Every structure is written in C-alpha cells, then in structure tokens.
Coordinates of C-alpha atoms in Angstrom, one line a residue:
Chain A
M1 CA 0.0 0.2 0.4
T2 CA 1.6 3.0 -1.1
F3 CA 0.8 6.3 1.2
A4 CA -0.7 9.6 0.0
L5 CA -2.0 12.7 1.4
T6 CA -5.7 13.7 1.2
P7 CA -6.1 16.7 -1.5
E8 CA -6.8 19.1 1.6
R9 CA -3.2 17.9 3.3
D10 CA -2.1 18.0 0.0
Q11 CA -3.0 21.8 -0.8
E12 CA -1.5 22.4 3.2
L13 CA 1.8 20.2 2.3
E14 CA 2.4 22.9 -1.1
Q15 CA 1.7 26.0 1.6
I16 CA 4.5 24.7 4.1
L17 CA 6.8 23.9 1.3
K18 CA 6.6 27.8 0.3
R19 CA 7.9 29.1 3.8
Y20 CA 11.1 27.3 3.4
P21 CA 14.6 27.9 0.6
N22 CA 14.5 24.4 0.1
R23 CA 12.0 21.0 0.4
M24 CA 14.0 19.6 3.2
A25 CA 13.3 22.0 5.7
A26 CA 9.7 21.3 5.5
L27 CA 10.4 17.2 6.6
I28 CA 9.3 18.0 10.2
P29 CA 6.0 19.7 9.8
V30 CA 5.2 17.2 6.9
L31 CA 5.9 14.5 8.9
H32 CA 3.2 15.8 11.6
L33 CA 1.0 16.0 8.8
A34 CA 1.4 12.6 7.3
Q35 CA 1.3 11.1 10.9
D36 CA -2.0 13.5 11.7
Q37 CA -3.6 11.3 9.1
N38 CA -2.0 7.5 9.5
G39 CA -2.0 8.0 12.9
W40 CA 2.0 6.8 13.1
I41 CA 5.1 6.7 10.7
S42 CA 4.9 3.9 8.6
E43 CA 7.8 2.6 6.3
E44 CA 5.1 3.3 3.5
V45 CA 5.1 7.1 5.1
V46 CA 8.8 7.3 5.2
E47 CA 8.7 6.3 1.3
W48 CA 6.0 9.1 0.5
A49 CA 7.9 11.2 2.4
S50 CA 11.8 10.8 0.8
R51 CA 9.8 10.9 -2.8
R52 CA 7.9 14.1 -1.9
L53 CA 10.5 16.2 -0.9
D54 CA 13.5 14.3 -2.4
V55 CA 15.4 13.5 0.7
P56 CA 16.9 10.2 0.6
P57 CA 15.0 7.5 2.9
A58 CA 17.3 7.2 5.2
H59 CA 17.5 10.7 6.2
V60 CA 13.7 10.5 6.8
R61 CA 14.1 7.5 9.1
G62 CA 16.6 9.3 11.1
V63 CA 14.4 12.1 11.8
V64 CA 11.3 10.2 12.6
T65 CA 13.6 7.8 14.7
F66 CA 15.1 11.4 16.7
Y67 CA 12.1 12.8 17.8
T68 CA 10.1 11.7 20.5
L69 CA 6.5 12.8 19.2
F70 CA 7.1 10.7 15.7
N71 CA 5.2 7.2 16.2
Q72 CA 7.3 4.4 15.0
K73 CA 4.3 1.9 15.8
P74 CA 0.6 2.2 15.8
V75 CA -1.0 3.9 18.5
G76 CA -4.3 4.3 20.2
K77 CA -6.8 6.4 19.2
H78 CA -5.8 9.0 21.5
Q79 CA -2.8 10.1 23.4
V80 CA -2.9 10.5 26.7
W81 CA 0.6 12.5 27.9
V82 CA 1.3 12.5 31.9
C83 CA 4.1 15.2 32.6
R84 CA 6.4 13.0 34.6
T85 CA 9.7 16.0 35.3
L86 CA 10.5 17.6 38.8
P87 CA 8.1 20.5 38.9
C88 CA 5.0 18.6 38.0
A89 CA 6.4 15.7 39.9
L90 CA 6.7 18.0 43.4
R91 CA 2.8 18.7 42.6
G92 CA 1.7 14.7 42.8
A93 CA 3.0 13.6 38.8
G94 CA 3.7 10.5 40.2
Q95 CA 0.6 9.6 41.3
L96 CA -1.6 11.4 38.6
L97 CA 0.5 8.8 36.5
A98 CA -0.4 5.9 39.1
H99 CA -4.0 6.9 39.3
C100 CA -4.4 6.6 35.5
E101 CA -2.6 3.6 35.5
K102 CA -4.8 1.9 37.8
K103 CA -7.9 3.2 35.7
L104 CA -6.9 2.2 32.9
G105 CA -5.7 -1.3 33.9
I106 CA -2.2 -0.3 31.7
H107 CA 1.4 0.9 32.3
A108 CA 2.7 3.6 30.7
G109 CA 3.7 3.1 27.0
E110 CA 0.7 0.5 26.2
T111 CA -2.2 1.2 25.0
T112 CA -6.0 -0.3 25.8
A113 CA -6.7 -3.5 24.7
D114 CA -10.3 -1.4 22.8
G115 CA -7.5 0.4 20.9
K116 CA -8.6 3.8 22.1
I117 CA -6.2 5.2 24.9
T118 CA -1.9 5.0 24.9
L119 CA -0.7 6.2 28.3
R120 CA 2.8 8.1 27.8
T121 CA 4.8 10.0 29.9
A122 CA 6.0 13.3 28.6
E123 CA 9.1 15.0 29.6
C124 CA 8.3 18.9 30.7
L125 CA 5.9 20.2 28.8
A126 CA 6.2 24.0 29.9
S127 CA 3.4 23.7 32.1
C128 CA 5.5 24.0 35.4
G129 CA 3.2 26.3 37.1
T130 CA -0.3 25.1 36.6
A131 CA 1.1 21.4 37.8
P132 CA 0.3 18.6 37.9
M133 CA -1.0 18.3 34.0
M134 CA -1.0 16.2 31.2
Q135 CA -1.4 16.4 27.6
V136 CA -4.4 14.4 25.7
D137 CA -4.1 14.7 22.0
K138 CA -3.6 18.3 21.3
T139 CA -4.6 19.7 24.0
Y140 CA -3.1 20.2 27.8
H141 CA -5.4 19.9 30.9
E142 CA -3.6 21.7 33.7
N143 CA -3.9 22.1 37.9
L144 CA -5.2 18.5 37.4
T145 CA -7.7 16.6 40.3
P146 CA -8.1 13.1 40.6
E147 CA -12.0 13.5 39.8
A148 CA -11.0 16.1 36.3
V149 CA -8.6 12.8 35.2
D150 CA -11.7 10.6 35.7
A151 CA -13.6 12.9 33.9
L152 CA -10.6 12.9 31.3
L153 CA -10.4 9.3 30.6
D154 CA -14.1 8.3 31.1
E155 CA -14.7 10.5 28.0
L156 CA -11.6 9.6 25.6
R157 CA -13.3 6.0 26.5
R158 CA -16.7 6.8 25.2
Chain B
M1 CA 13.4 45.2 44.5
L2 CA 9.9 44.0 43.8
K3 CA 8.5 46.4 40.8
R4 CA 5.6 45.3 39.0
T5 CA 5.1 46.1 35.4
D6 CA 2.9 45.6 32.6
Y7 CA 5.0 46.6 28.9
L8 CA 5.0 42.7 28.1
T9 CA 1.9 41.3 29.8
K10 CA -0.6 44.2 29.4
T11 CA -3.0 42.0 27.1
Y12 CA -3.1 39.2 29.9
G13 CA -6.5 38.7 31.0
K14 CA -7.8 41.3 28.5
P15 CA -10.7 39.6 26.7
E16 CA -9.3 38.5 22.9
G17 CA -6.2 39.7 24.3
W18 CA -4.2 38.0 21.6
T19 CA -5.8 39.9 19.0
L20 CA -4.3 42.9 16.7
G21 CA -7.3 45.6 18.1
V22 CA -6.5 45.2 21.5
Y23 CA -2.9 44.9 21.2
E24 CA -3.2 48.5 18.6
R25 CA -5.2 50.0 21.9
E26 CA -3.2 49.0 24.7
C27 CA 0.4 48.6 23.7
H28 CA 0.9 51.2 20.9
G29 CA 0.9 48.1 18.8
Y30 CA 3.1 48.2 15.5
Q31 CA 3.5 52.2 16.4
T32 CA 7.3 51.3 17.2
A33 CA 8.0 48.9 14.6
R34 CA 6.7 52.0 11.9
R35 CA 8.6 54.4 13.4
V36 CA 11.7 51.7 13.2
L37 CA 11.3 50.8 9.9
S38 CA 10.8 54.4 8.4
T39 CA 13.1 56.8 10.2
M40 CA 15.7 54.7 11.5
K41 CA 19.0 53.2 9.3
K42 CA 19.8 49.9 10.1
D43 CA 23.2 50.5 12.5
D44 CA 21.4 53.1 14.6
V45 CA 18.9 49.9 15.3
V46 CA 21.6 47.6 16.4
N47 CA 23.5 50.6 18.3
E48 CA 20.3 51.1 19.9
A49 CA 19.3 47.9 21.1
K50 CA 22.5 47.5 23.0
K51 CA 21.6 50.0 25.1
A52 CA 18.4 48.0 26.6
N53 CA 21.2 45.9 27.7
I54 CA 18.1 42.8 27.4
R55 CA 20.3 39.9 28.5
G56 CA 18.9 36.6 26.8
R57 CA 15.7 35.4 28.1
G58 CA 16.7 31.7 27.0
G59 CA 18.8 31.2 29.9
A60 CA 22.7 32.0 28.8
G61 CA 22.2 35.7 29.3
F62 CA 24.3 36.9 26.0
P63 CA 23.4 40.7 25.6
M64 CA 20.4 40.4 23.1
G65 CA 22.4 44.3 21.0
V66 CA 25.6 42.6 20.9
K67 CA 24.6 39.3 19.5
W68 CA 23.0 41.9 16.8
S69 CA 26.2 43.2 16.3
F70 CA 27.4 40.3 15.1
M71 CA 25.8 40.3 11.8
R72 CA 27.7 41.3 9.0
P73 CA 26.1 41.6 5.4
H74 CA 27.0 39.0 2.8
P75 CA 27.6 39.3 -0.7
T76 CA 25.4 37.1 -1.7
K77 CA 23.3 35.1 0.8
P78 CA 20.2 36.5 2.9
A79 CA 20.1 36.8 6.9
Y80 CA 17.8 35.3 8.8
L81 CA 16.4 35.9 12.6
V82 CA 15.1 32.8 14.0
I83 CA 13.3 33.0 17.6
N84 CA 13.8 30.1 20.1
A85 CA 10.7 29.1 21.2
D86 CA 11.6 25.7 22.2
E87 CA 10.7 26.1 25.6
G88 CA 11.4 23.0 27.5
E89 CA 13.9 23.4 30.6
P90 CA 11.8 22.0 33.5
G91 CA 10.4 24.7 35.2
T92 CA 10.4 26.9 32.5
H93 CA 6.7 28.2 32.2
K94 CA 7.3 32.0 30.4
D95 CA 7.2 31.9 26.6
R96 CA 4.1 29.9 26.6
T97 CA 2.3 32.7 28.5
I98 CA 3.4 35.3 26.0
M99 CA 2.7 33.6 22.6
E100 CA -0.8 32.7 24.1
L101 CA -1.5 36.2 25.4
N102 CA 0.3 39.1 23.5
P103 CA 1.4 37.5 20.3
H104 CA 1.8 40.2 18.5
S105 CA 4.6 41.6 20.6
V106 CA 6.6 39.2 19.1
I107 CA 5.6 39.3 15.6
E108 CA 6.6 43.2 16.3
G109 CA 9.9 42.6 17.9
C110 CA 10.5 39.9 14.6
M111 CA 10.1 42.9 12.9
I112 CA 12.2 45.3 14.3
G113 CA 14.9 42.9 14.7
C114 CA 15.0 41.7 11.6
Y115 CA 15.5 45.2 10.3
G116 CA 18.3 45.6 12.8
I117 CA 20.3 42.4 11.6
G118 CA 19.2 42.6 7.8
A119 CA 17.0 39.9 7.6
H120 CA 13.5 40.0 5.4
V121 CA 12.2 36.6 7.0
A122 CA 12.4 35.2 11.0
Y123 CA 11.6 32.2 11.4
I124 CA 9.9 31.5 15.4
Y125 CA 10.5 27.3 16.3
V126 CA 7.9 26.7 18.5
R127 CA 7.8 23.2 19.9
D128 CA 5.1 20.9 18.7
E129 CA 3.1 20.0 21.7
L130 CA 2.6 23.8 22.5
H131 CA -0.6 23.8 19.5
L132 CA -2.7 26.8 21.0
S133 CA 1.3 28.7 21.0
K134 CA 1.0 28.0 17.3
A135 CA -2.3 28.9 16.8
R136 CA -1.9 32.0 18.1
L137 CA 0.9 33.4 16.3
W138 CA -0.1 32.2 13.3
A139 CA -3.2 34.0 13.4
A140 CA -1.6 37.4 15.0
I141 CA 0.9 37.2 11.4
A142 CA -2.5 36.8 9.1
E143 CA -3.7 39.7 11.0
A144 CA -0.4 41.7 10.8
K145 CA -0.4 40.7 6.9
A146 CA -4.3 41.6 6.3
K147 CA -3.3 45.5 7.6
G148 CA 0.4 45.2 5.2
Y149 CA 2.2 45.3 8.7
L150 CA 4.0 42.0 7.2
G151 CA 4.3 42.0 3.6
A152 CA 6.3 43.4 0.5
R153 CA 6.0 46.7 1.6
P154 CA 5.7 47.3 5.6
F155 CA 4.5 50.8 6.4
G156 CA 5.1 51.2 2.6
V157 CA 8.7 51.4 3.0
D158 CA 10.3 49.1 0.9
Y159 CA 11.7 46.1 2.9
P160 CA 9.8 43.1 2.6
L161 CA 9.2 41.4 5.7
D162 CA 7.7 38.1 6.5
V163 CA 7.4 36.0 10.0
V164 CA 7.0 32.3 9.8
V165 CA 6.1 29.4 12.7
H166 CA 8.0 26.4 12.6
T167 CA 7.2 23.1 14.4
G168 CA 9.5 20.6 16.3
G169 CA 9.0 17.0 16.6
G170 CA 9.3 16.8 20.9
A171 CA 13.4 16.9 21.5
Y172 CA 14.5 19.1 24.3
I173 CA 17.9 19.8 22.5
C174 CA 16.1 21.7 20.0
G175 CA 16.7 24.6 22.4
E176 CA 20.2 24.4 22.0
E177 CA 20.7 27.2 18.7
T178 CA 22.7 25.2 16.9
S179 CA 20.3 22.2 17.2
L180 CA 17.5 24.2 16.7
L181 CA 18.8 25.3 13.5
N182 CA 19.2 21.2 12.4
S183 CA 15.6 20.8 13.5
L184 CA 14.2 24.1 11.5
E185 CA 16.3 22.7 7.9
G186 CA 14.6 19.4 8.7
R187 CA 17.7 17.5 10.0
R188 CA 17.9 15.3 12.9
G189 CA 18.2 17.7 16.3
E190 CA 22.6 17.5 16.8
P191 CA 24.2 20.3 18.1
R192 CA 26.7 21.3 15.4
L193 CA 30.4 22.4 16.6
K194 CA 31.4 26.1 16.5
P195 CA 32.5 27.8 15.0
P196 CA 31.5 28.5 12.8
F197 CA 28.7 30.3 14.9
P198 CA 25.3 31.1 13.4
A199 CA 26.3 34.9 12.8
Q200 CA 28.6 33.7 10.3
A201 CA 26.7 30.2 9.2
G202 CA 23.1 29.5 10.6
A203 CA 19.9 28.7 9.5
F204 CA 20.7 27.5 5.2
G205 CA 24.3 27.8 5.9
C206 CA 23.3 31.8 6.1
P207 CA 24.1 34.5 8.9
T208 CA 21.5 33.6 11.9
T209 CA 20.6 35.6 14.7
V210 CA 19.1 33.3 17.3
N211 CA 17.1 35.5 20.2
N212 CA 14.6 33.7 22.6
L213 CA 11.1 34.6 22.3
E214 CA 11.0 36.5 25.6
T215 CA 14.0 38.8 24.6
I216 CA 12.4 39.6 20.9
A217 CA 9.1 40.0 22.7
A218 CA 10.9 42.4 24.8
V219 CA 12.1 44.6 22.1
P220 CA 9.2 46.6 20.8
S221 CA 8.8 47.8 24.9
A222 CA 12.1 49.2 24.7
F223 CA 11.9 50.7 21.7
H224 CA 8.9 52.1 22.6
M225 CA 10.2 54.5 25.4
G226 CA 14.0 54.6 24.7
C227 CA 16.5 51.8 25.3
E228 CA 18.1 53.1 27.7
A229 CA 15.3 54.6 30.0
F230 CA 13.8 51.0 29.3
S231 CA 17.4 49.6 30.7
K232 CA 16.9 51.8 33.8
L233 CA 13.7 50.2 34.6
S234 CA 15.9 47.8 36.4
A235 CA 17.3 47.6 39.7
I236 CA 20.4 45.9 38.8
H237 CA 20.4 48.3 35.0
H238 CA 24.2 49.3 36.3
L239 CA 25.3 45.7 36.1
N240 CA 24.5 45.8 32.0
D241 CA 21.3 43.7 33.3
G242 CA 18.0 45.3 31.9
G243 CA 14.7 45.8 31.7
V244 CA 11.8 43.8 32.6
R245 CA 11.4 40.4 32.8
L246 CA 9.2 37.4 33.2
F247 CA 9.5 35.5 36.6
G248 CA 8.3 32.4 37.3
V249 CA 8.0 30.0 40.0
N250 CA 6.5 26.5 40.3
G251 CA 6.8 23.1 42.7
H252 CA 5.9 24.2 46.3
V253 CA 4.3 27.3 46.4
K254 CA 0.7 28.4 47.1
N255 CA 0.5 30.5 44.4
P256 CA 2.4 29.4 40.9
G257 CA 2.7 31.4 38.3
V258 CA 4.5 33.6 36.0
W259 CA 4.7 37.8 36.9
E260 CA 6.1 40.7 35.0
C261 CA 8.3 42.5 36.8
A262 CA 11.6 45.0 36.2
V263 CA 14.7 42.8 36.4
G264 CA 16.3 42.7 40.4
L265 CA 13.5 41.3 42.1
T266 CA 15.0 38.5 44.5
L267 CA 13.9 34.8 45.1
R268 CA 12.2 35.7 48.3
E269 CA 9.7 38.2 46.7
L270 CA 9.2 35.7 44.2
I271 CA 8.3 33.1 46.6
Y272 CA 6.8 34.6 49.0
D273 CA 5.3 38.2 47.6
L274 CA 4.0 36.7 44.3
G275 CA 3.8 32.7 44.9
G276 CA 2.2 33.3 48.4
G277 CA 4.9 31.0 50.2
V278 CA 5.5 27.3 50.8
L279 CA 2.5 24.9 50.8
G280 CA 1.6 24.1 53.9
D281 CA 3.2 26.5 55.4
K282 CA 6.9 24.8 55.7
P283 CA 10.2 26.0 55.7
L284 CA 11.7 26.7 52.5
F285 CA 14.3 23.8 52.0
A286 CA 15.7 24.5 48.5
I287 CA 15.5 26.2 45.2
I288 CA 16.4 25.3 41.8
P289 CA 16.7 29.4 40.8
G290 CA 16.6 29.2 36.5
G291 CA 15.3 25.6 35.2
S292 CA 16.4 22.2 35.9
S293 CA 20.1 23.2 34.8
T294 CA 20.8 25.6 37.2
P295 CA 23.0 24.1 40.0
V296 CA 20.6 24.1 43.4
L297 CA 20.9 26.5 46.3
R298 CA 19.8 25.6 49.5
A299 CA 17.2 27.9 51.4
D300 CA 20.0 28.5 54.1
E301 CA 22.9 29.5 52.3
L302 CA 24.7 32.8 52.4
V303 CA 27.0 35.1 50.5
H304 CA 30.4 35.3 50.1
A305 CA 31.6 38.3 49.0
P306 CA 34.3 40.1 50.7
D307 CA 36.1 41.2 48.3
E308 CA 35.0 45.3 47.8
K309 CA 35.2 44.9 43.9
S310 CA 32.9 42.1 43.6
P311 CA 29.7 43.1 41.8
L312 CA 28.0 40.9 45.1
H313 CA 29.8 42.8 47.9
P314 CA 26.9 44.6 48.9
W315 CA 25.0 41.2 49.9
H316 CA 28.1 39.9 51.6
G317 CA 26.9 37.4 54.4
Q318 CA 23.4 38.2 53.5
S319 CA 20.2 35.4 52.4
V320 CA 20.7 34.0 48.6
L321 CA 17.2 34.7 48.8
D322 CA 18.0 38.5 49.1
V323 CA 20.2 38.6 45.9
P324 CA 18.8 40.2 43.3
L325 CA 17.6 38.1 40.5
G326 CA 20.3 38.6 37.7
V327 CA 22.7 37.0 35.2
D328 CA 26.0 38.4 36.7
T329 CA 24.6 38.1 40.1
F330 CA 23.4 34.9 40.3
R331 CA 26.8 33.7 38.3
G332 CA 28.3 34.8 41.2
I333 CA 27.0 32.7 44.3
G334 CA 27.8 30.0 42.5
T335 CA 24.5 29.2 40.5
M336 CA 22.6 30.7 36.7
L337 CA 19.8 32.5 36.7
G338 CA 18.8 30.3 33.8
T339 CA 15.4 31.3 32.4
C340 CA 14.3 33.2 35.8
C341 CA 11.3 30.1 36.9
A342 CA 12.3 29.1 39.9
T343 CA 11.2 25.6 40.9
V344 CA 10.8 25.5 45.0
L345 CA 11.3 22.6 47.3
A346 CA 9.9 22.6 50.6
E347 CA 11.1 20.7 54.1
G348 CA 10.5 16.8 53.7
T349 CA 11.6 16.8 50.0
C350 CA 14.1 14.5 49.4
P351 CA 17.2 15.9 47.2
V352 CA 18.0 12.1 46.0
A353 CA 14.7 11.7 44.7
A354 CA 14.8 15.2 42.8
M355 CA 18.6 14.4 41.6
H356 CA 17.2 10.9 40.4
N357 CA 14.0 12.6 38.5
L358 CA 16.4 14.9 36.5
M359 CA 18.7 12.4 35.3
Q360 CA 15.7 10.2 34.1
F361 CA 15.0 13.7 31.7
Y362 CA 18.6 14.5 31.0
R363 CA 19.3 10.9 30.2
H364 CA 16.0 10.8 27.7
E365 CA 16.8 14.1 26.1
S366 CA 20.6 13.5 25.8
C367 CA 20.7 13.5 21.6
G368 CA 23.7 11.0 21.7
Q369 CA 26.3 12.7 19.7
C370 CA 28.9 13.0 22.0
T371 CA 30.3 10.0 24.0
P372 CA 30.9 11.9 27.2
C373 CA 27.4 13.0 27.5
R374 CA 25.6 10.3 25.9
E375 CA 26.7 7.8 28.2
G376 CA 27.2 9.7 31.1
S377 CA 24.0 10.7 31.5
G378 CA 23.0 7.0 31.6
W379 CA 25.9 6.6 34.2
L380 CA 24.3 9.6 36.4
L381 CA 20.9 8.2 36.3
R382 CA 22.2 4.1 37.2
I383 CA 24.2 5.0 40.0
T384 CA 21.5 7.6 41.4
E385 CA 18.9 5.1 41.1
K386 CA 20.9 2.4 42.7
I387 CA 21.9 4.9 45.7
L388 CA 17.9 5.8 46.4
D389 CA 17.0 2.1 46.1
G390 CA 19.5 1.6 48.4
R391 CA 22.0 -0.4 46.6
G392 CA 24.6 2.1 46.1
T393 CA 28.0 2.1 47.5
M394 CA 30.1 4.9 48.7
E395 CA 32.3 4.8 46.1
E396 CA 30.1 4.8 43.5
L397 CA 28.2 8.2 45.0
D398 CA 32.1 9.4 44.4
Q399 CA 32.0 7.9 41.3
L400 CA 28.9 10.8 40.1
H401 CA 31.3 13.2 40.3
D402 CA 33.9 11.9 38.6
I403 CA 31.3 10.7 35.9
A404 CA 29.5 15.0 36.0
N405 CA 33.1 16.0 35.9
N406 CA 34.2 14.5 33.1
I407 CA 31.4 15.5 31.2
M408 CA 31.9 19.0 32.0
G409 CA 33.9 20.6 28.9
N410 CA 33.9 17.5 27.2
T411 CA 30.5 17.7 24.8
I412 CA 29.7 19.5 21.6
C413 CA 27.1 21.9 23.4
A414 CA 26.0 22.8 26.4
F415 CA 24.0 20.1 27.1
G416 CA 26.7 18.6 28.9
E417 CA 27.0 21.0 31.1
G418 CA 23.3 21.4 31.3
T419 CA 23.5 17.6 33.1
A420 CA 26.5 17.8 34.9
M421 CA 25.9 21.2 37.0
P422 CA 22.8 20.1 38.4
A423 CA 24.2 16.7 39.6
L424 CA 27.3 17.9 41.2
G425 CA 24.7 20.6 42.6
F426 CA 23.0 18.3 44.0
L427 CA 25.9 15.8 45.5
K428 CA 27.6 19.0 46.4
K429 CA 24.8 20.5 48.7
F430 CA 23.2 17.5 49.8
R431 CA 26.0 15.1 50.3
R432 CA 24.7 13.8 53.6
E433 CA 21.2 13.0 52.7
F434 CA 23.1 10.9 49.5
E435 CA 25.3 9.1 52.2
A436 CA 22.2 8.4 54.8
Y437 CA 20.6 6.2 51.6
V438 CA 23.9 4.5 51.0
R439 CA 24.0 3.9 54.9
G440 CA 20.9 2.4 55.1
E441 CA 19.5 5.1 57.1
K442 CA 17.1 6.8 54.5
K443 CA 14.7 4.7 52.6
K444 CA 12.7 5.2 48.9
S445 CA 9.9 3.9 50.5
T446 CA 9.6 6.1 53.4
D447 CA 12.2 9.2 52.7
G448 CA 12.2 9.3 48.8
R449 CA 9.4 11.9 48.2
L450 CA 8.9 14.1 46.4
T451 CA 5.4 15.9 47.4
V452 CA 3.8 17.8 50.5
D453 CA 1.5 16.4 52.7
H454 CA -0.7 19.4 51.4
H455 CA -2.0 19.9 47.8
D456 CA -0.9 16.4 46.4
F457 CA -2.7 14.9 43.7
V458 CA -4.8 12.6 46.0
G459 CA -6.1 9.5 43.4
G460 CA -5.5 6.5 44.1

C-alpha cells in the first residue's frame, strides 16, 4: 500500500513548502501532517515523504527516530501524555500517573485493549506553573485533580 | 526590589487580548515598528538595541544588542532571524504565556529585529506540543499581513518582511541554538560544532541571529520608551542587566505562576510575595533558581563576597534569597539565572529523589552525539537509582562526581554542562542525604518523597 495525503492536506503541504528556501526544511511539519492522517509513521509514509520532498529515505528515518513525537508503531486513538518531570512531580505527577495506570489497567507506554488510549509519560511540557498536568492529543489539561482526570478519561473511552 | 510592570503582559487577562485590536489599543501596537522602519537606519537600530541591556532570556544571558551586532551583510546570502520558542527546560513556563496572550509583541519584535540585522524572514521555532501557542502566532501573523504590516511593503517602506512559525518534533535539545537550526532545516536535532557561529553560518548556511522568544517580545517596549530608559527600569541596570522580564515560580508554592517585574527581584520576593509562600507553610528547603540545569541552592546559603570589588559585595553575608535575580549576580553565587523561573522544594522533599527525577530527564533528552554526555547521562541515572534503591556504595557516590566532571567541557554543546552542573549541585549541597541512603539510614519507600502533605494530587 502506498501512502498519499488527502487532497486538503496535500494543499497544506504545498503551502508549507513555500515557507522555506528548500524542500528538506519542510520535513518535520510534513511528517506531522502525515501522522495526523495515518496515526503513525509507517515505512510507506517514510517512502512517500522521501519522494515528495526529494530527500533519501535514510534521512527521513533518521529524523523520525530522533524525535519523540513521531510514532514508530501504531498507537491508540487518543494519546495521553502525563508530564513526569520534577516541577510536576513535586505536585503529584507520580500519583497522577499511578491513578491513570490503575484506571486504564495499563502501564505507561501501553495502549488499552480497545485501542482507544495510549498512555505515556512526557518530559517537561512547559506547564510547570499549572502542575500536575497532562496533554490529551493536542490539548493541555492543567491543575489536575483526580475528579478532573476521571472525567477526562471516561470521555476518551466513550 | 519588587516592582511589578506590564510592558509585556498588558494584554494578559484582557478579553481577546491576543488580537491585533487589543494590541494596538493597549500597547501602541506596531507604532514602534512603523517608526523604526520609516525613520531609523539599520546600524542605528543595533546601536540603540545595545543600550537596552536585554540579557538573553533563554538561559545563557548573552546581551541581545551585542549578538545583533555580530551580523555582517553577506555578498550573496540572505540573513535570517530565528526565534527560539522550544521552551522545555524543566521549571520553565514563561514563553508560552507570551505566545498565547501577547503574540503580537513577538511579531512586532521580529520586524524590528529583522530590520536591525538585515533579515527579511523570521522563523519562530515552537515546540510541537504548544498547539495553542502556534495557533495564536499564526493568527497574529495573518492579522498583521491583512493590515499590510507584514508583507512586501510594511508601512509603505520598501523592506519586505515575513514571519513563519516552524514546529519541532519533541526534543529538548532543539532549544540549543545550533540543534534548533538543524531541526529547522529538516534534520536530526544534533548540535553543530562552533565555529562557525550562527552569525557566520546559521540557518541554511546563511548569517543568522537566534534570539529567545521573550527577548524579542521585549524589543517593541524597549524601542517605544527608548532603550536606555528601558534598561534603567532594572534595579541592576549598573550591572548591564536591564529592563523588565518574566519571573516564574513553581513546585512547592501556594500560588505558582508567571509575573512581569523589573529586573532585580529577589528569590524571597518571588517565592513569598508573588508565589504566596511555601505549601503547607513548611520551611523552605531548596530552590532551583532558573530551570533544571541551574545548580540548586540551599535555603540557608549565605553570600560569600568579601572582596569589595565584587559586584556581589553589597550582599556579603546575606541570604542568597535576598540577592537580585540577575545574570551576573547569580553566576556570582555559584549557580545561574537561567530562564528566571524558580522551582521551590519544601522541607521534607528528598534531594536524592529530586536528582533522580532530573537525571531521568537528561538521560532521555541527550541527543547521543557525544560519548561523555550519551554514556555519562546514563551512568548518572543508573548510579543515582542504585543509591535511591539502597543498593549504592560510597565508592559509587564518589563516582558520580567523576562522571559529571568528565562530561563538563567535553561535549559539543552546553547540554553536557546542563546535565553535569545540576548533578554536582545536588551532590555537593546534599551530600549527607546521599550518604544516608548508602548507609541504609534512609529508604526510598519512606523518605524518597517529592510531594508535600498538602495539596498532593490524591488519586488512588
């Protein structure tokens, strides 16, 4: 199966290309675009990005494996990132993570059996003043309480 | 000296404060860029900028105007301004507020900066996780373009300007300026050897200035009031540390957050007056003054500066909590100002567990390019973990010092120091706690606490 962007996303790609003096510079934004559609960066996506931006596949793989946010295997429908770094840990990030693990029945790094949620830990998300916090897909949830986390996770599992 | 100001934060809390209308109404929006572009010469902009004494707000504290002055026109290559908004240093949460609540100050700052250094394009590198920040910046750019402020002829002046938001991929190292440039070019975010410095060969091999986001956001205010007057707002203007800046506090305080104040605020004012004091009214134990890479301070530390010529002499014998937060003052007390966002640890916090938490961060974020950092960060984590688990020896405790010292100065970029310095800070200042774990007097299960009793997240 070869990969291709939807026509709308392909138009966005053309816009992205205009921002830079060469095609390679568009690689990271374009990989985000592809991951938004595909959920992860498969070998097909790597080959596609290589052709589309005229960079070697090995270069694309190097970039994909360097950055934390590019998924190298399929993930759940929703991604829950719990910040674990010190300022959050001082305000209960450890307990927050344990709470999520217990409620979802999985460990950090795993996906629920129904494929709905992948739970992960994040390194500092620049939200230290509103700790503890977690990122759900593209949204920050800050100053979390157990009740707020329960409501959030219930909503995601629905 | 506590002096609240609102040059960068006037739009904070205002309805739709991030829009052009509010920025123009409340902050003389774009009037300064208009005046600079229509009436000033490029070199005069740089000379004026130097007078603001804006020390880089990203952590290193390099004077912004001096950095601008390194830019020389290249016969064939364009110049670039690159803005570092890869905010990710644990404990740092200030740039995000500007992007979300006052994005137009960033765009106007970019316009003035570009004009001063001879660039026509500014790239704002925002870490991908900050989706709201990126959206607000893009919206601000669209508004500025619609008004003709950005584009082929800003304010009718023949000096095309464009601002572009670029996104990262989740890597702390990309906050290091040359790693950021590699990432901007679509490469792995591995730092480059210097020289050449970015001013000689930066983005796409062209002369480039990299400024922190808060640094560039302060530029319109500085130029509006006159850069020298802006510098003098600071209590330590005489130490070439000028203006106003954002101060953050997090961790064990009652009221964590970000405030704008004149430079020269003290840690005591930040923690007690702005932060509302320590959680549960516990005694203060330790402070990480400006992001996790800055060596930790004990709450009971005193300034030692008997030499009358030392800039710190006025505070000789006083608590470190009463020293003005400045680039040189904090270097003088053996730590760094960093990003000026302090992490507070209350009495009862375990320093071994705190160091272990930070070493996990550095282990995860080392880019792997240089052996001392790649291997050293792993050893620092593993040995700290052994000690915390009660399996460490005194010999291994000493080894931690050796490993950290072997990272210092032996890596391409400052991440190595950023890993080793906080490790050495914890080891030197809390040696007794580390030894207590080795001797079995303390245990992770009962003593390895990072939270205080009050205000814990109490899920189960």
